[in-house]
Tab-separated table of C-alpha atoms in Angstrom:
chain	number	residue	atom	x	y	z
A	1	MET	CA	17.991	-10.616	5.167
A	2	SER	CA	17.245	-8.248	7.593
A	3	ARG	CA	16.733	-9.128	11.438
A	4	ARG	CA	15.642	-5.805	12.549
A	5	PHE	CA	12.244	-5.749	10.539
A	6	PRO	CA	9.965	-8.666	9.883
A	7	PHE	CA	9.472	-10.122	6.429
A	8	LEU	CA	6.099	-10.514	4.510
A	9	HIS	CA	5.046	-13.548	3.650
A	10	VAL	CA	2.119	-14.248	1.711
A	11	ASP	CA	0.378	-17.549	1.087
A	12	LEU	CA	-2.938	-17.947	-0.899
A	13	PRO	CA	-5.524	-19.919	1.163
A	14	GLU	CA	-5.690	-23.962	0.946
A	15	TRP	CA	-9.239	-23.901	-0.662
A	16	ILE	CA	-7.835	-22.283	-3.665
A	17	ASP	CA	-6.255	-25.350	-5.161
A	18	ILE	CA	-9.333	-27.043	-5.575
A	19	LEU	CA	-11.141	-24.212	-7.492
A	20	CYS	CA	-8.005	-23.739	-9.614
A	21	PRO	CA	-6.554	-27.364	-10.852
A	22	SER	CA	-3.667	-27.191	-12.843
A	23	GLY	CA	-3.963	-27.466	-16.272
A	24	ALA	CA	-7.332	-26.328	-16.663
A	25	VAL	CA	-8.272	-23.930	-19.442
A	26	TYR	CA	-10.541	-21.107	-19.391
A	27	PRO	CA	-11.079	-20.109	-23.012
A	28	ASP	CA	-12.613	-16.541	-22.780
A	29	PHE	CA	-12.499	-13.771	-20.218
A	30	THR	CA	-16.089	-14.344	-19.230
A	31	VAL	CA	-15.027	-17.969	-18.096
A	32	ARG	CA	-12.151	-16.533	-16.495
A	33	MET	CA	-14.481	-13.729	-14.823
A	34	ASN	CA	-16.896	-16.548	-13.498
A	35	LEU	CA	-13.557	-18.256	-11.720
A	36	VAL	CA	-12.407	-14.812	-10.069
A	37	ILE	CA	-15.944	-13.882	-8.719
A	38	GLU	CA	-16.002	-17.808	-7.442
A	39	LEU	CA	-12.601	-16.968	-5.807
A	40	ALA	CA	-14.139	-13.941	-4.258
A	41	ARG	CA	-17.392	-15.611	-2.871
A	42	ARG	CA	-15.303	-18.553	-1.448
A	43	ASN	CA	-12.862	-15.985	0.114
A	44	VAL	CA	-16.297	-14.607	2.011
A	45	ALA	CA	-17.486	-17.995	2.954
A	46	ALA	CA	-14.045	-19.498	4.365
A	47	GLY	CA	-13.609	-16.216	6.139
A	48	THR	CA	-10.210	-15.840	4.673
A	49	GLY	CA	-10.367	-12.256	3.689
A	50	GLY	CA	-12.487	-9.700	1.656
A	51	PRO	CA	-14.725	-9.995	-1.070
A	52	PHE	CA	-12.547	-9.638	-4.130
A	53	GLY	CA	-10.777	-12.302	-6.320
A	54	ALA	CA	-8.553	-11.750	-9.208
A	55	GLY	CA	-6.345	-13.681	-11.507
A	56	VAL	CA	-3.725	-13.503	-14.152
A	57	PHE	CA	-4.161	-15.357	-17.205
A	58	ASP	CA	-2.490	-16.250	-20.250
A	59	PRO	CA	-4.850	-15.633	-23.194
A	60	ALA	CA	-2.984	-17.718	-25.598
A	61	SER	CA	-3.492	-21.079	-23.581
A	62	GLY	CA	-6.205	-20.230	-21.660
A	63	GLU	CA	-4.436	-21.117	-18.455
A	64	MET	CA	-4.491	-19.485	-15.292
A	65	VAL	CA	-0.924	-18.044	-14.155
A	66	ALA	CA	-1.983	-17.193	-10.625
A	67	ALA	CA	-4.800	-16.231	-8.420
A	68	GLY	CA	-5.337	-13.613	-6.132
A	69	VAL	CA	-7.667	-13.118	-3.088
A	70	ASN	CA	-8.099	-9.789	-0.712
A	71	LEU	CA	-6.120	-10.686	2.299
A	72	VAL	CA	-6.047	-6.972	3.815
A	73	VAL	CA	-6.890	-8.258	7.192
A	74	PRO	CA	-5.630	-11.519	7.748
A	75	GLY	CA	-2.287	-10.441	6.054
A	76	ARG	CA	-2.294	-7.271	8.252
A	77	ALA	CA	-1.342	-5.213	5.236
A	78	ALA	CA	-3.336	-2.826	3.342
A	79	ILE	CA	-1.579	-3.439	-0.022
A	80	LEU	CA	-2.738	-7.048	-0.021
A	81	HIS	CA	-5.543	-6.743	-2.608
A	82	ALA	CA	-6.670	-9.600	-4.751
A	83	GLU	CA	-5.263	-7.961	-7.996
A	84	THR	CA	-1.769	-7.012	-6.154
A	85	ILE	CA	-1.538	-10.576	-4.980
A	86	ALA	CA	-2.200	-12.090	-8.150
A	87	LEU	CA	0.345	-10.008	-9.990
A	88	ALA	CA	2.957	-10.598	-7.345
A	89	LEU	CA	2.326	-14.346	-7.656
A	90	ALA	CA	2.362	-14.298	-11.421
A	91	GLY	CA	5.751	-12.851	-11.151
A	92	GLN	CA	6.842	-15.286	-8.843
A	93	VAL	CA	5.566	-18.281	-11.302
A	94	ARG	CA	6.999	-16.622	-14.423
A	95	GLY	CA	10.424	-15.487	-12.595
A	96	THR	CA	10.040	-11.696	-13.408
A	97	PHE	CA	7.761	-8.765	-12.554
A	98	ASP	CA	7.532	-8.498	-16.678
A	99	LEU	CA	3.891	-9.902	-17.557
A	100	THR	CA	3.751	-8.706	-21.142
A	101	GLY	CA	0.921	-10.670	-22.848
A	102	LEU	CA	-0.877	-11.979	-19.956
A	103	GLU	CA	-4.352	-10.614	-18.992
A	104	LEU	CA	-5.574	-9.678	-15.456
A	105	VAL	CA	-9.114	-10.439	-14.422
A	106	SER	CA	-10.699	-8.780	-11.411
A	107	SER	CA	-13.972	-9.218	-9.838
A	108	VAL	CA	-14.322	-5.924	-8.952
A	109	GLU	CA	-12.900	-2.679	-11.028
A	110	PRO	CA	-9.368	-1.904	-9.405
A	111	CYS	CA	-8.755	0.692	-6.580
A	112	ALA	CA	-6.611	3.451	-7.573
A	113	MET	CA	-3.555	1.357	-6.116
A	114	CYS	CA	-4.358	-1.708	-8.002
A	115	LEU	CA	-4.953	0.467	-10.991
A	116	GLY	CA	-1.636	2.070	-10.673
A	117	ALA	CA	-0.272	-1.398	-10.372
A	118	VAL	CA	-1.555	-2.494	-13.806
A	119	PRO	CA	0.906	-0.382	-16.123
A	120	TRP	CA	4.020	-1.543	-13.966
A	121	SER	CA	3.160	-5.416	-14.533
A	122	GLY	CA	2.918	-5.150	-18.444
A	123	VAL	CA	-0.412	-7.003	-18.671
A	124	SER	CA	-1.801	-6.250	-21.882
A	125	ARG	CA	-5.905	-6.511	-20.701
A	126	LEU	CA	-7.858	-5.800	-17.687
A	127	VAL	CA	-11.166	-7.305	-17.391
A	128	CYS	CA	-13.337	-6.004	-14.469
A	129	GLY	CA	-16.629	-7.432	-12.901
A	130	ALA	CA	-18.418	-4.888	-10.929
A	131	ARG	CA	-17.473	-1.361	-10.873
A	132	HIS	CA	-15.848	1.356	-8.814
A	133	GLU	CA	-19.077	2.568	-7.387
A	134	ASP	CA	-20.377	-0.893	-6.678
A	135	ALA	CA	-17.492	-1.210	-4.142
A	136	CYS	CA	-18.360	2.378	-2.772
A	137	ALA	CA	-21.631	1.643	-2.345
A	138	ILE	CA	-20.704	-1.064	0.573
A	139	GLY	CA	-18.435	1.225	2.019
A	140	PHE	CA	-14.891	0.826	0.730
A	141	ASP	CA	-13.106	3.849	-0.163
A	142	GLU	CA	-11.860	2.986	-3.455
A	143	GLY	CA	-9.570	6.282	-3.860
A	144	ASP	CA	-9.251	8.774	-6.608
A	145	LYS	CA	-8.393	7.629	-9.997
A	146	PRO	CA	-7.684	9.857	-12.987
A	147	ASP	CA	-10.989	10.793	-14.714
A	148	GLU	CA	-9.543	9.176	-18.161
A	149	TRP	CA	-8.281	6.309	-16.473
A	150	GLN	CA	-9.465	3.829	-18.999
A	151	LEU	CA	-7.703	6.227	-21.793
A	152	SER	CA	-4.595	6.408	-19.673
A	153	LEU	CA	-4.297	2.585	-19.968
A	154	ALA	CA	-5.143	2.540	-23.595
A	155	ASN	CA	-2.697	5.134	-24.092
A	156	ARG	CA	0.069	2.214	-22.588
A	157	GLY	CA	-1.627	-0.373	-24.841
A	158	ILE	CA	-3.727	-1.758	-22.236
A	159	GLU	CA	-7.308	-2.900	-23.302
A	160	VAL	CA	-9.895	-2.746	-20.809
A	161	VAL	CA	-13.324	-4.629	-20.622
A	162	LEU	CA	-15.940	-3.558	-18.110
A	163	ASP	CA	-19.013	-5.086	-16.639
A	164	VAL	CA	-18.205	-8.687	-17.392
A	165	ARG	CA	-20.599	-10.700	-15.167
A	166	ARG	CA	-21.209	-7.160	-12.979
A	167	THR	CA	-24.224	-8.496	-11.418
A	168	GLU	CA	-22.981	-11.737	-10.037
A	169	ALA	CA	-19.654	-9.744	-8.929
A	170	ILE	CA	-22.143	-7.304	-6.961
A	171	ALA	CA	-23.915	-10.040	-4.995
A	172	VAL	CA	-20.576	-11.220	-3.815
A	173	LEU	CA	-20.197	-7.634	-2.338
A	174	ALA	CA	-23.711	-7.848	-1.001
A	175	ALA	CA	-22.940	-11.370	0.462
A	176	TYR	CA	-20.028	-9.894	2.454
A	177	VAL	CA	-21.852	-7.198	4.114
A	178	GLU	CA	-24.924	-9.503	4.956
A	179	ALA	CA	-22.456	-11.771	6.346
A	180	GLY	CA	-20.915	-8.913	8.776
A	181	GLY	CA	-17.743	-8.566	6.731
A	182	VAL	CA	-15.461	-5.923	7.874
A	183	VAL	CA	-15.463	-3.043	5.407
A	184	TYR	CA	-12.080	-1.766	6.164
A	185	ASN	CA	-10.831	1.525	5.591
A	186	GLY	CA	-7.812	3.642	6.544
A	187	ARG	CA	-8.049	5.516	9.574
A	188	GLY	CA	-10.000	3.087	11.331
A	189	ARG	CA	-13.284	4.118	9.479
A	190	GLU	CA	-14.880	0.693	9.687
A	191	GLN	CA	-18.485	0.919	9.066
B	1	MET	CA	-1.697	-22.739	2.315
B	2	SER	CA	-1.964	-23.271	-1.425
B	3	ARG	CA	0.479	-25.748	-3.049
B	4	ARG	CA	-0.995	-24.848	-6.472
B	5	PHE	CA	0.435	-21.449	-6.291
B	6	PRO	CA	3.909	-19.924	-5.152
B	7	PHE	CA	3.973	-17.818	-2.175
B	8	LEU	CA	5.429	-14.237	-1.951
B	9	HIS	CA	8.091	-13.687	0.645
B	10	VAL	CA	9.604	-10.244	1.042
B	11	ASP	CA	12.787	-9.603	3.078
B	12	LEU	CA	14.721	-6.445	3.336
B	13	PRO	CA	18.502	-6.858	2.351
B	14	GLU	CA	20.818	-7.481	5.133
B	15	TRP	CA	22.606	-4.052	5.209
B	16	ILE	CA	19.503	-2.198	6.211
B	17	ASP	CA	20.017	-3.386	10.045
B	18	ILE	CA	23.154	-1.341	10.183
B	19	LEU	CA	21.443	1.687	9.057
B	20	CYS	CA	18.296	1.344	10.707
B	21	PRO	CA	19.199	0.539	14.313
B	22	SER	CA	16.395	-0.543	16.866
B	23	GLY	CA	15.939	2.529	19.279
B	24	ALA	CA	17.154	5.048	17.028
B	25	VAL	CA	15.146	8.371	17.300
B	26	TYR	CA	14.439	10.724	14.150
B	27	PRO	CA	12.971	13.879	15.479
B	28	ASP	CA	11.806	15.715	12.281
B	29	PHE	CA	10.950	14.874	8.937
B	30	THR	CA	13.947	16.248	7.387
B	31	VAL	CA	16.057	13.913	9.413
B	32	ARG	CA	13.659	11.060	8.515
B	33	MET	CA	14.146	11.740	4.849
B	34	ASN	CA	17.936	12.075	5.131
B	35	LEU	CA	17.552	8.355	6.352
B	36	VAL	CA	15.197	7.026	3.584
B	37	ILE	CA	17.520	8.925	0.876
B	38	GLU	CA	20.622	6.964	2.266
B	39	LEU	CA	18.094	3.739	1.943
B	40	ALA	CA	17.928	4.474	-1.944
B	41	ARG	CA	21.387	5.411	-2.142
B	42	ARG	CA	22.701	2.152	-0.353
B	43	ASN	CA	20.064	0.134	-2.442
B	44	VAL	CA	21.702	1.114	-5.531
B	45	ALA	CA	25.195	0.561	-4.313
B	46	ALA	CA	24.760	-2.812	-3.067
B	47	GLY	CA	22.970	-3.767	-6.169
B	48	THR	CA	19.976	-4.978	-4.302
B	49	GLY	CA	17.084	-2.900	-6.100
B	50	GLY	CA	16.286	0.339	-7.885
B	51	PRO	CA	16.699	3.911	-6.340
B	52	PHE	CA	13.913	4.209	-4.004
B	53	GLY	CA	13.896	4.192	-0.111
B	54	ALA	CA	11.022	4.719	2.123
B	55	GLY	CA	10.183	4.322	5.834
B	56	VAL	CA	7.081	4.466	7.819
B	57	PHE	CA	8.042	6.646	11.131
B	58	ASP	CA	6.086	7.081	14.444
B	59	PRO	CA	6.068	11.020	14.592
B	60	ALA	CA	5.162	10.700	18.563
B	61	SER	CA	8.376	8.728	19.428
B	62	GLY	CA	10.613	9.773	16.442
B	63	GLU	CA	11.236	5.760	15.792
B	64	MET	CA	11.221	4.134	12.391
B	65	VAL	CA	8.371	1.511	12.381
B	66	ALA	CA	9.519	-0.084	9.092
B	67	ALA	CA	11.799	0.609	6.042
B	68	GLY	CA	11.190	-0.200	2.600
B	69	VAL	CA	13.477	-0.209	-0.383
B	70	ASN	CA	12.577	-1.104	-4.041
B	71	LEU	CA	12.811	-4.752	-4.858
B	72	VAL	CA	11.020	-5.051	-8.240
B	73	VAL	CA	13.682	-6.777	-10.326
B	74	PRO	CA	15.207	-9.056	-7.534
B	75	GLY	CA	11.697	-9.808	-5.962
B	76	ARG	CA	10.269	-10.618	-9.327
B	77	ALA	CA	6.897	-8.423	-8.686
B	78	ALA	CA	6.059	-5.113	-10.043
B	79	ILE	CA	4.458	-4.310	-6.748
B	80	LEU	CA	7.460	-4.401	-4.541
B	81	HIS	CA	8.228	-0.511	-4.283
B	82	ALA	CA	9.523	1.112	-1.492
B	83	GLU	CA	6.504	2.632	-0.184
B	84	THR	CA	4.466	-0.836	-0.628
B	85	ILE	CA	7.121	-2.789	1.401
B	86	ALA	CA	7.208	0.004	4.115
B	87	LEU	CA	3.392	-0.103	4.437
B	88	ALA	CA	3.161	-3.773	4.485
B	89	LEU	CA	6.287	-4.357	7.054
B	90	ALA	CA	4.813	-1.875	9.286
B	91	GLY	CA	1.381	-3.628	9.383
B	92	GLN	CA	3.552	-6.819	10.269
B	93	VAL	CA	5.289	-4.947	13.142
B	94	ARG	CA	1.618	-3.455	14.435
B	95	GLY	CA	-0.188	-6.585	13.888
B	96	THR	CA	-2.799	-4.590	11.684
B	97	PHE	CA	-3.278	-2.984	8.176
B	98	ASP	CA	-4.366	-0.006	9.785
B	99	LEU	CA	-1.411	2.491	10.377
B	100	THR	CA	-3.259	5.365	11.554
B	101	GLY	CA	-0.931	8.227	12.847
B	102	LEU	CA	2.070	7.093	11.622
B	103	GLU	CA	4.120	8.817	8.742
B	104	LEU	CA	5.351	7.582	5.287
B	105	VAL	CA	8.666	9.308	4.223
B	106	SER	CA	9.387	8.437	0.805
B	107	SER	CA	12.604	9.547	-1.234
B	108	VAL	CA	10.599	9.889	-4.315
B	109	GLU	CA	6.987	11.088	-4.870
B	110	PRO	CA	4.784	8.011	-5.003
B	111	CYS	CA	3.915	6.592	-8.241
B	112	ALA	CA	0.266	6.261	-9.011
B	113	MET	CA	0.206	2.680	-7.405
B	114	CYS	CA	1.888	4.048	-4.210
B	115	LEU	CA	-0.285	6.983	-4.052
B	116	GLY	CA	-3.441	4.751	-4.179
B	117	ALA	CA	-1.912	2.579	-1.265
B	118	VAL	CA	-1.660	5.728	0.987
B	119	PRO	CA	-5.302	6.208	1.842
B	120	TRP	CA	-5.806	2.283	2.461
B	121	SER	CA	-3.021	2.356	5.106
B	122	GLY	CA	-4.226	5.009	7.403
B	123	VAL	CA	-1.048	7.241	7.590
B	124	SER	CA	-1.703	10.714	8.437
B	125	ARG	CA	1.251	12.371	6.779
B	126	LEU	CA	3.061	11.677	3.424
B	127	VAL	CA	6.540	13.225	2.989
B	128	CYS	CA	8.102	13.180	-0.377
B	129	GLY	CA	11.613	14.038	-1.508
B	130	ALA	CA	12.135	14.122	-5.306
B	131	ARG	CA	8.984	14.748	-7.426
B	132	HIS	CA	7.164	12.653	-9.854
B	133	GLU	CA	9.083	14.416	-12.717
B	134	ASP	CA	12.316	13.789	-11.491
B	135	ALA	CA	11.736	9.746	-11.588
B	136	CYS	CA	10.105	10.323	-15.140
B	137	ALA	CA	13.152	12.336	-16.246
B	138	ILE	CA	15.178	9.303	-15.929
B	139	GLY	CA	12.852	7.149	-17.644
B	140	PHE	CA	10.489	5.404	-15.043
B	141	ASP	CA	6.604	5.545	-16.156
B	142	GLU	CA	5.109	6.774	-12.929
B	143	GLY	CA	1.829	6.074	-14.332
B	144	ASP	CA	-1.268	8.897	-14.212
B	145	LYS	CA	-2.292	10.443	-10.895
B	146	PRO	CA	-5.782	12.590	-10.169
B	147	ASP	CA	-4.852	15.962	-11.204
B	148	GLU	CA	-5.663	16.993	-7.625
B	149	TRP	CA	-3.784	14.395	-5.804
B	150	GLN	CA	-2.760	16.477	-2.759
B	151	LEU	CA	-6.305	17.613	-2.309
B	152	SER	CA	-7.756	14.142	-2.482
B	153	LEU	CA	-5.171	13.214	0.386
B	154	ALA	CA	-5.979	16.252	2.176
B	155	ASN	CA	-9.902	15.369	2.049
B	156	ARG	CA	-8.953	12.018	3.442
B	157	GLY	CA	-7.061	14.042	6.602
B	158	ILE	CA	-3.673	13.200	5.079
B	159	GLU	CA	-1.082	15.919	5.393
B	160	VAL	CA	1.395	16.183	2.214
B	161	VAL	CA	5.038	17.557	2.478
B	162	LEU	CA	6.543	17.915	-0.755
B	163	ASP	CA	10.332	18.691	-2.013
B	164	VAL	CA	12.089	17.641	1.183
B	165	ARG	CA	15.704	17.160	0.478
B	166	ARG	CA	14.869	16.623	-3.033
B	167	THR	CA	18.036	17.707	-4.542
B	168	GLU	CA	19.727	14.817	-2.559
B	169	ALA	CA	17.050	12.573	-3.883
B	170	ILE	CA	17.391	13.559	-7.392
B	171	ALA	CA	21.392	12.807	-6.932
B	172	VAL	CA	20.303	9.041	-6.107
B	173	LEU	CA	18.262	8.940	-9.195
B	174	ALA	CA	21.425	10.094	-11.149
B	175	ALA	CA	23.757	7.770	-9.511
B	176	TYR	CA	21.567	4.792	-10.635
B	177	VAL	CA	21.807	5.752	-14.094
B	178	GLU	CA	25.223	6.428	-13.884
B	179	ALA	CA	25.835	3.128	-12.580
B	180	GLY	CA	23.647	1.380	-15.388
B	181	GLY	CA	20.759	0.711	-13.343
B	182	VAL	CA	17.577	-1.166	-15.065
B	183	VAL	CA	15.003	1.574	-15.629
B	184	TYR	CA	12.430	-1.312	-16.138
B	185	ASN	CA	8.665	-0.279	-17.249
B	186	GLY	CA	5.967	-2.911	-17.804
B	187	ARG	CA	5.706	-4.278	-21.401
B	188	GLY	CA	9.499	-4.723	-21.451
B	189	ARG	CA	10.175	-1.344	-22.275
B	190	GLU	CA	13.532	-1.024	-20.338
B	191	GLN	CA	15.540	1.710	-21.427
């Protein structure tokens, strides 16, 4: 363990445990989306981070393997998006980086970084709520993705489902702006 | 802090401290690339992870802010690439996600995920050693990036420098394969 450089330690906020009890079953991806949108909403309400929630689920059992919420500002790290956290924590639960057969559900279509993380993780399905343009509309710079990104995932055997509870997911983005949340971006371009 | 889900804790390997002493000055990006290639080489030699090294540097002082090496397999998380770790640790050092004015040096051109992380971090320059196709040539699935990714970064004010010590960076990739290193990918497609 390095003494020259700090470590990175990422913990989910305590309030998550109430929302995501052990053993709960979420039988389809619409129900799972309801949960991750609620994670995003609570993250804003509790002031613990940005308006994005995600979860890795086992579609066979309907159970949640790991949750994620945006922790960029409190965690002091640009990489701490809901999806990257959910994927990393699912790896800790499973004891391997390889999440083959699992499903990633995200309250907003993944940004360029999180989209790039999807094939590495091995998940078999990506389910999205709000769209890229909905996040951009409130000022986030989601980055440039390949034009054919859905085809790119499909070619890797990853199914993509869009617009699940999109309206509800957009409402969380709007609530964040109304609450005066920081729309951070690189280069200090806060708006 | 959640008790329902595990935390993520990322520490750099101990051997990094000898390679990257406090106060050392790396006056130009070629010298900085030599260091991150050495990080990649040692990561393979020590068996602590994949053949990729990165660093965040302050070009004004020439000092290294944070190092990163690939820790996907030991860290049990697909997101733990050299670049994401260096960016996250630099955030811990600086006390903010915003790394405006700093430089990211990577022994291999960033994969689709790490490329997506670059604008979020705010770094002003990206310096790359080996190319995308060099990593793909040994079996890594680097993901699909926008065709005009360099232009996309330039439009965000981020300078890109390619092929710095490319031959030396490729040699580390080759050494990893020769040593029988795991060329992991999502979906269990190890080769």
